[in-house]
Coordinates of C-alpha atoms in Angstrom, one line a residue:
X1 CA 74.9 -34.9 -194.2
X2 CA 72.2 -36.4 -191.7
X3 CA 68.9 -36.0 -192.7
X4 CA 66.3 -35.5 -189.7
X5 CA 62.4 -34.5 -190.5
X6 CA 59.9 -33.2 -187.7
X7 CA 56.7 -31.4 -187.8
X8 CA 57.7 -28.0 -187.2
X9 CA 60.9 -26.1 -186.6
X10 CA 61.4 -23.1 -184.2
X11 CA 64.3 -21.0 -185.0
X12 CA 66.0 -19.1 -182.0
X13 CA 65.9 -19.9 -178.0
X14 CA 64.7 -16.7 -177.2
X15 CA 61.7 -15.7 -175.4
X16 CA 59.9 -15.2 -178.4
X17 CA 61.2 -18.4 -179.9
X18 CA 60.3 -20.0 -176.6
X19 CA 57.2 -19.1 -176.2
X20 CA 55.9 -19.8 -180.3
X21 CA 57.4 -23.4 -179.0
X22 CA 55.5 -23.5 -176.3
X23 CA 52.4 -22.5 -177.7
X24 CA 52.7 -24.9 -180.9
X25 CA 53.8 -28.3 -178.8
X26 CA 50.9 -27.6 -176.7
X27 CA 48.6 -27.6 -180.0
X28 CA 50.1 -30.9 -180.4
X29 CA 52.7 -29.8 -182.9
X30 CA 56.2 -32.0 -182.8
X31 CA 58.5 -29.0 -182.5
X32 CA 62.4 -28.7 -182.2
X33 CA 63.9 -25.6 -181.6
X34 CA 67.1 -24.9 -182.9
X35 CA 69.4 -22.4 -180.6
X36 CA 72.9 -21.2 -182.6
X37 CA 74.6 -20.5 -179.2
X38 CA 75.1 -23.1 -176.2
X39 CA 72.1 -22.2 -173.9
X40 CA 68.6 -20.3 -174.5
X41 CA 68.0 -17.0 -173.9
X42 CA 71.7 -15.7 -173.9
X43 CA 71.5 -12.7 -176.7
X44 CA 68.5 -9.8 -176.2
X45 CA 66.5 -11.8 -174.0
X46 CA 69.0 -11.6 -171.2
X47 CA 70.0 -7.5 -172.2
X48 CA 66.6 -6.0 -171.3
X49 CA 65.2 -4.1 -168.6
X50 CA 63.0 -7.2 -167.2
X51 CA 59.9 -5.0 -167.3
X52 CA 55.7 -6.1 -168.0
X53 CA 54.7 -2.9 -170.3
X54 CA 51.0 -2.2 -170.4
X55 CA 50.9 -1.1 -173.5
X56 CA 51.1 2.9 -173.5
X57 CA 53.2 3.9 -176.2
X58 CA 52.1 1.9 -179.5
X59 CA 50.0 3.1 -182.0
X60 CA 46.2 1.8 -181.8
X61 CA 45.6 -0.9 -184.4
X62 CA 49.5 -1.9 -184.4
X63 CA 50.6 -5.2 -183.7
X64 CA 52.9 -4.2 -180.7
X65 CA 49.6 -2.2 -179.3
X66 CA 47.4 -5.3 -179.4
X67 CA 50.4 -8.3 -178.8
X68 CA 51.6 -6.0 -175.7
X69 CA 48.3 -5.4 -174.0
X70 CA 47.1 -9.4 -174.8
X71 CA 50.7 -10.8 -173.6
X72 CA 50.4 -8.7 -170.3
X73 CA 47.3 -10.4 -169.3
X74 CA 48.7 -13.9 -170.7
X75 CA 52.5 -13.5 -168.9
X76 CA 51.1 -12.1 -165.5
X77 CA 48.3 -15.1 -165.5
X78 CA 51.8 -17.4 -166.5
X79 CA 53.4 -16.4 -163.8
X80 CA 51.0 -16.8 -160.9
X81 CA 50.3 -20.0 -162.7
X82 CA 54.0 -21.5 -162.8
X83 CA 55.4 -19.7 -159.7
X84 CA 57.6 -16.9 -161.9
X85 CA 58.8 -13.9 -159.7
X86 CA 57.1 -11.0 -161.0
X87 CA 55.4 -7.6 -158.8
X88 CA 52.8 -5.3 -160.4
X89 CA 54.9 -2.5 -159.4
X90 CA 53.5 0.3 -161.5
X91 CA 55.1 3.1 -163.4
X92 CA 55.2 6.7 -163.7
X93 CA 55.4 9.0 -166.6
X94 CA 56.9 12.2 -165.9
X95 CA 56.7 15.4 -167.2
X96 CA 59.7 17.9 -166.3
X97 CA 58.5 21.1 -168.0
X98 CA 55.1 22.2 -168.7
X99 CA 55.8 21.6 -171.9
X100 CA 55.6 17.8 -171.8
X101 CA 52.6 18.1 -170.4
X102 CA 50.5 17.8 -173.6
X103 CA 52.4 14.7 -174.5
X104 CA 50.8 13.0 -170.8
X105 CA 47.8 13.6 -172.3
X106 CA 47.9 12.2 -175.8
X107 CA 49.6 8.9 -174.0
X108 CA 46.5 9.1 -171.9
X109 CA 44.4 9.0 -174.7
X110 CA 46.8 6.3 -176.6
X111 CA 46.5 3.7 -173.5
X112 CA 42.7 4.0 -173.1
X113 CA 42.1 3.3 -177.1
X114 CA 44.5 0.3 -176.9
X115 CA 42.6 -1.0 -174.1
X116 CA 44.7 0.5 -170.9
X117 CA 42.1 1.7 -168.8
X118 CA 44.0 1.9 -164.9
X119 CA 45.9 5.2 -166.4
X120 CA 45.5 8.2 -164.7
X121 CA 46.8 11.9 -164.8
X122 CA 49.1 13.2 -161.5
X123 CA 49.6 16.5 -160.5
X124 CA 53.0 17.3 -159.1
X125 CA 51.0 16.8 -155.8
X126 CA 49.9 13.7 -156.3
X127 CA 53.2 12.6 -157.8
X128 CA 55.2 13.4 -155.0
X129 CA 53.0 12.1 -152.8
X130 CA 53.4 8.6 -154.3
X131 CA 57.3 8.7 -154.7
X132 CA 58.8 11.8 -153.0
X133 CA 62.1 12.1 -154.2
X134 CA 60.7 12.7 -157.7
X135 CA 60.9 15.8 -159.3
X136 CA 57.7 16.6 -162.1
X137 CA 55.3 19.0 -163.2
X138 CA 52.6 16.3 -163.9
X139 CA 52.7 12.3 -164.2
X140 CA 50.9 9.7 -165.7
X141 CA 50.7 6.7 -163.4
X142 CA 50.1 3.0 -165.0
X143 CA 49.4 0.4 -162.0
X144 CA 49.9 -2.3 -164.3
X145 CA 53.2 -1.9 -165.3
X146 CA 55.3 -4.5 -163.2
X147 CA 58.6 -6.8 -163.7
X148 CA 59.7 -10.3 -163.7
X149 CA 62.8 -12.3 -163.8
X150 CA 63.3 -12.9 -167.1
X151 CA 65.7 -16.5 -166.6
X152 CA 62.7 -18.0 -164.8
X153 CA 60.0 -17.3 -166.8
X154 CA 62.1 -18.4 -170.0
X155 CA 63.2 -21.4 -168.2
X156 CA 59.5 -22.2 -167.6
X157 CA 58.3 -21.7 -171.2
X158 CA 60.8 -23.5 -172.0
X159 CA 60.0 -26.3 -169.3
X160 CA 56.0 -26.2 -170.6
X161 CA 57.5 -27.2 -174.6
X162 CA 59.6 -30.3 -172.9
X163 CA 56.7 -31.4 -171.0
X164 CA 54.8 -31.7 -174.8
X165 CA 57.3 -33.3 -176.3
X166 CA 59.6 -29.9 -177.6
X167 CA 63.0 -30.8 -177.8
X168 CA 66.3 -27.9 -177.5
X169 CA 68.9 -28.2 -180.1
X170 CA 71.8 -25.7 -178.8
X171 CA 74.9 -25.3 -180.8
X172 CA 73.2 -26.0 -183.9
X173 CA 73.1 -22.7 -186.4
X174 CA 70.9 -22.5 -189.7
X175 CA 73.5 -22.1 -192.0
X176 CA 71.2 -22.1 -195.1
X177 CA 67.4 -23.3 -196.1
X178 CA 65.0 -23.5 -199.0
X179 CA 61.2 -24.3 -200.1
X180 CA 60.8 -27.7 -201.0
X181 CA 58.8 -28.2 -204.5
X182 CA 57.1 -30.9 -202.4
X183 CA 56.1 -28.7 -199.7
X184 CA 57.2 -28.3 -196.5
X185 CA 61.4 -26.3 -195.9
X186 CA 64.7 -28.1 -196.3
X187 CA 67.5 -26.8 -193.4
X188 CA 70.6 -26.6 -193.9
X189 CA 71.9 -26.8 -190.1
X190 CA 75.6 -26.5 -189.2
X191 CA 77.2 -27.7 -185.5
X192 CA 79.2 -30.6 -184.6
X193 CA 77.8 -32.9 -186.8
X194 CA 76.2 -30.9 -189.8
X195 CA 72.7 -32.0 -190.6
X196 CA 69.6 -31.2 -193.0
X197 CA 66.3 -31.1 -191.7
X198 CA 63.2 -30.9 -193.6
X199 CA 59.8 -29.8 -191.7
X200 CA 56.1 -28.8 -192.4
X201 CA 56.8 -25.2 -190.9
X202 CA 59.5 -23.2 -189.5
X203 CA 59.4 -20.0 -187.1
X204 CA 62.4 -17.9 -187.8
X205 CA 62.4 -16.2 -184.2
X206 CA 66.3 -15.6 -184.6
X207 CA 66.3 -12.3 -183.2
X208 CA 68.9 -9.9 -183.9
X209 CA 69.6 -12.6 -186.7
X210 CA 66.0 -12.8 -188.4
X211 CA 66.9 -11.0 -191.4
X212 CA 70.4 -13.0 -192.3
X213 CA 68.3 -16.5 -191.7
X214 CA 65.4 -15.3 -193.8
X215 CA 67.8 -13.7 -195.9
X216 CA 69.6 -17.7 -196.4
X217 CA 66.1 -19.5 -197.1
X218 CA 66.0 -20.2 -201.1
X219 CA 62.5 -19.2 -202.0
X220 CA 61.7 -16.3 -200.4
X221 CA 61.3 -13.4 -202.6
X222 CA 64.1 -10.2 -201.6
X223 CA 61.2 -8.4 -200.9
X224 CA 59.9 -9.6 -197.8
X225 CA 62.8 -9.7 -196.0
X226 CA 63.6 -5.6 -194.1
X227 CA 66.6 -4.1 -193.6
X228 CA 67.7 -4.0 -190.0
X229 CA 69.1 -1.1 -188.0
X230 CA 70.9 -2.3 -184.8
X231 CA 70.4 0.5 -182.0
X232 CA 72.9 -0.4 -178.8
X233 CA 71.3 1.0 -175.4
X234 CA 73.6 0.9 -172.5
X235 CA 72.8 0.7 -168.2
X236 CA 74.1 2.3 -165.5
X237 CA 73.4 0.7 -161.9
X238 CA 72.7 2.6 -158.9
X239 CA 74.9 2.1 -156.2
X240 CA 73.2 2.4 -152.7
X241 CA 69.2 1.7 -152.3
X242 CA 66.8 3.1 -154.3
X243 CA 64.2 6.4 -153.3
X244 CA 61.8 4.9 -155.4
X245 CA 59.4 2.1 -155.5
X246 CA 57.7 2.7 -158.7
X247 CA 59.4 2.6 -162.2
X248 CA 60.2 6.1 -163.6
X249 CA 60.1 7.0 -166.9
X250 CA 60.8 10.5 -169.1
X251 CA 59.1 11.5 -172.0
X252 CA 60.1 8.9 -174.8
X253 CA 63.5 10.2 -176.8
X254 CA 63.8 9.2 -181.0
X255 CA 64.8 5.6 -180.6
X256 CA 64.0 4.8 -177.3
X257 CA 62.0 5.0 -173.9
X258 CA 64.4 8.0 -172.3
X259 CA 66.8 7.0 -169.8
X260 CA 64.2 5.9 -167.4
X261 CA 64.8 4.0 -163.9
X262 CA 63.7 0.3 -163.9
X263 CA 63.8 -1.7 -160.6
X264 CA 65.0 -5.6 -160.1
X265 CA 63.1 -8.2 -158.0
X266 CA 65.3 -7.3 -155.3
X267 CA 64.9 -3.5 -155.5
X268 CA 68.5 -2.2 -157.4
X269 CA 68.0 0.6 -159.4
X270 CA 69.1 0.7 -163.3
X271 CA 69.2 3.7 -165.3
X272 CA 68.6 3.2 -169.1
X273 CA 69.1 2.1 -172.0
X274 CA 70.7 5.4 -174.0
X275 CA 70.6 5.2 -177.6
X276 CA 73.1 5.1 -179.8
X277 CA 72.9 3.7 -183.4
X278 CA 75.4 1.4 -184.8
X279 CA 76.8 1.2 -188.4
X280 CA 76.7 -2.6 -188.4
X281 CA 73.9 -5.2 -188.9
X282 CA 76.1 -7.6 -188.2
X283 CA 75.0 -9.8 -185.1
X284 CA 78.2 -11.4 -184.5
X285 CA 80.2 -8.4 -184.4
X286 CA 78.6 -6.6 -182.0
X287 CA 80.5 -5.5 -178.7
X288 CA 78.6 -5.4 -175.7
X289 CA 80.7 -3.6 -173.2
X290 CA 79.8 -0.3 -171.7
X291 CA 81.7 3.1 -172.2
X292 CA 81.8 4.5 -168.8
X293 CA 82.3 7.5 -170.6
X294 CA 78.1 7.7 -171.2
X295 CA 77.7 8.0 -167.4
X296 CA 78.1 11.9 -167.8
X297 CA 74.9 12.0 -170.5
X298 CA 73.3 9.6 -167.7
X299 CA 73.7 12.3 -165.0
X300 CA 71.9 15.1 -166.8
X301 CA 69.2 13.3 -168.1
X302 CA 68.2 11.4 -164.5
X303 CA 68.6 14.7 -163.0
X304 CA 65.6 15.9 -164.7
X305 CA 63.0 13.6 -162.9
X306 CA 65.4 12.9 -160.2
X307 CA 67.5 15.8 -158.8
X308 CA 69.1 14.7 -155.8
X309 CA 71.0 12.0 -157.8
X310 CA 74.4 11.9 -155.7
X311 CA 77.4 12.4 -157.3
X312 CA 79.4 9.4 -158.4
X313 CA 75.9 6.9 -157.7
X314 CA 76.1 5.1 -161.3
X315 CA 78.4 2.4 -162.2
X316 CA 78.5 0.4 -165.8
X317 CA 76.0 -2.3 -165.8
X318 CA 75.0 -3.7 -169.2
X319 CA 74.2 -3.4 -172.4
X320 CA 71.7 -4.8 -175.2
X321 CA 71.0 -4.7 -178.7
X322 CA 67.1 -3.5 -180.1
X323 CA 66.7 -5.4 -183.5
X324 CA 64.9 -2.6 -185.3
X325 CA 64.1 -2.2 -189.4
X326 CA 64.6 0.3 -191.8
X327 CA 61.5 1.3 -193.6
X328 CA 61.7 1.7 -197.4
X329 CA 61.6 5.5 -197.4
X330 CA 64.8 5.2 -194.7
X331 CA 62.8 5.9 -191.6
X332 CA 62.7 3.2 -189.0
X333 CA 59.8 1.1 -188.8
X334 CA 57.6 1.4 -185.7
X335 CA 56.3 -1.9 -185.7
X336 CA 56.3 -5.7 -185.2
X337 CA 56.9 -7.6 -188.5
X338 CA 55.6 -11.2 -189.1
X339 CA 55.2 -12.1 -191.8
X340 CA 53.7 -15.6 -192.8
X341 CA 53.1 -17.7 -196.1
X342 CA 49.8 -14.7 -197.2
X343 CA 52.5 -12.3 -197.2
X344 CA 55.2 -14.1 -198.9
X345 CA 54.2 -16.9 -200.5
X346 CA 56.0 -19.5 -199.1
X347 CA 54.2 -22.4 -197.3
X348 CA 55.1 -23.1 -193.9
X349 CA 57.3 -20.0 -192.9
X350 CA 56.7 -17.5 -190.8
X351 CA 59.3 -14.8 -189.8
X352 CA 59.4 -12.7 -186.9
X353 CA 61.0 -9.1 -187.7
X354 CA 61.8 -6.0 -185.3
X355 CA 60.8 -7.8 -182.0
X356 CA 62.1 -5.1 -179.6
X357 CA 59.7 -4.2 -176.8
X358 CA 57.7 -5.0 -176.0
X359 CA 58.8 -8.5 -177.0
X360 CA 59.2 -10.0 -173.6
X361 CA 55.9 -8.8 -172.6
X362 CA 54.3 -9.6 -175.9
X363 CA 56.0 -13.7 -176.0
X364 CA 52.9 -15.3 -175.1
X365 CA 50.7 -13.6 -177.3
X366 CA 53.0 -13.6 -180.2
X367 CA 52.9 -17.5 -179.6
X368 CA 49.8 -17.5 -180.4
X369 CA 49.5 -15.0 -183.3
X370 CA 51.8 -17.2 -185.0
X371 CA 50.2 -20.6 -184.1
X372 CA 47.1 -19.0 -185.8
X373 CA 49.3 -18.3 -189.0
X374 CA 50.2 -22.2 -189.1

């Protein structure tokens, strides 16, 4: 076995991972970041819906509430900074029945106490007025809500790391690890040439993987490392242009967001994700494709915000994975887990758990959260 030693280890080529690696190499932190698969980005990074949440949904005082609305202002400053495609679109929050109505309200008062003050109650009106092919009784509009192309703003967090001295290890899985009596975390790292690499601090941002690498590290107690719960969500594409020009979402569902309409750079039109929980936490045997047979639950639940919806419009698109955790009493866990040496007692380590969204929005200001833990 070859033994390597650097400064500090980033686990996972994610956005997340990315980010932390950008953040820490510009602290002046010799980082390498260690990808299992043959490019970055390639697992839930690339299987989202590419959107800039403001940070509506997430309980005040939570770490998605507070990571979501910092890494808004951080990623949108990023990207007019490095020349990212992105568009403040806005977003819509529809109520179909009057009996969603109370829920726009308590979302109302849930954005304003985590800091999201450009949210506004719509009349069916005013809601039609703004996008009228939409079907509601009342909205809540976000202006801040926007998307960005995902590739291009990895690819430039990932280009800000090289530039201080980050280097990309792809094809190069942690097999095993432990705490070093000395201080500092001893890697065991598998690939073409298996190797063990010892440094100061390691960021497990695996992703879907988290728990099984935290899981492998010889040291840290049982305890701190959750149970995951894989939840698949599959979308449909639109064929033909899109009536709106604002993203559209329903009242949240358990699980998820709804089956809402998200919009690319170039204006398509995606439906989803659905939910559907899987009976594996097993990363590598997940399967990806997409059971045209969902398109029928699509239909109905588009055609409650959207009733014109033609007939035979939705084909298959994609699918993605959320990486979510079971809480000890069985319920699923609403929120960020990272979890550093206070929590755990290992020096050096820090593991990111349950980054779902608002993760891509988040990146940035995750980066730093954990920078401040090391």
């Amino acid at each position: 076995m070859i033994e390597y030693e650097t400064d500090t280890i980033v686990i996972g080529a994610g956005v997340v991972g990315l980010a932390c690696a950008k953040v820490l190499a510009e602290a002046g932190r010799e980082v390498v970041i260690l990808e299992a698969l043959d490019a970055f980005g390639a697992v839930t990074s690339a299987r989202n819906s590419e959107v800039i949440h403001a940070g509506l949904y997430y309980a005040p005082g939570s770490l998605k509430a507070a990571l979501c609305v910092q890494g808004r202002q951080l990623l949108y400053a990023h990207c007019l900074n490095r020349g990212v495609a992105h568009r403040r679109c806005g977003k819509l929050v529809v109520a179909t029945t009057p009996g969603e109505i109370g829920y726009l309200e308590k979302l109302e008062a849930t954005a304003r106490a985590n800091g999201v003050d450009d949210v506004r109650l719509l009349t069916a009106f005013d809601a039609k007025a703004l996008e009228p092919a939409l079907h509601a009784v009342a909205a809540l509009l976000c202006p801040s809500t926007g998307i960005v192309d995902s590739h291009a703003y990895m690819l430039s967090l990932l280009g800000d790391a090289q530039a201080h001295g980050a280097q990309l290890i792809c094809r190069s899985p942690v097999e095993s690890g432990q705490a070093c009596a000395a201080g500092g975390i001893e890697l065991q790292v598998a690939g073409q040439e298996p190797v063990t690499v010892r440094a100061a601090t390691v960021v497990n941002a695996a992703g879907l993987r988290a728990p099984d690498v935290a899981r492998r590290i010889q040291g840290l107690p049982a305890a701190h490392v959750p149970q995951p719960v894989f939840c698949k969500g599959s979308y449909f594409t639109l064929s033909g242009k899109s009536p709106f020009s604002r993203l559209i979402y329903p009242v949240p569902e358990a699980g998820g967001l709804g089956v809402h309409l998200t919009l690319d750079l170039g204006g398509q039109a995606r439906f989803g994700p659905d939910t559907e929980w899987l009976d594996t936490a097993d990363a590598g045997a997940l399967d990806y494709r997409v059971d045209a047979r969902h398109g029928d639950g699509f239909y109905a639940s588009i055609r409650k915000y959207w009733p014109k919806l033609p007939d035979g419009a939705l084909e298959p698109g994609y699918s993605g994975v959320r990486p979510k955790l079971r809480a000890g009493n069985g319920e699923i866990f609403p929120d960020f887990v990272i979890s550093g040496p206070f929590e755990h007692g290992v020096p050096g380590l820090v593991n990111l758990f349950g980054i779902e969204s608002p993760g891509l929005t988040a990146s940035l200001a995750i980066g730093k959260y954990v920078a401040g833990l090391v």
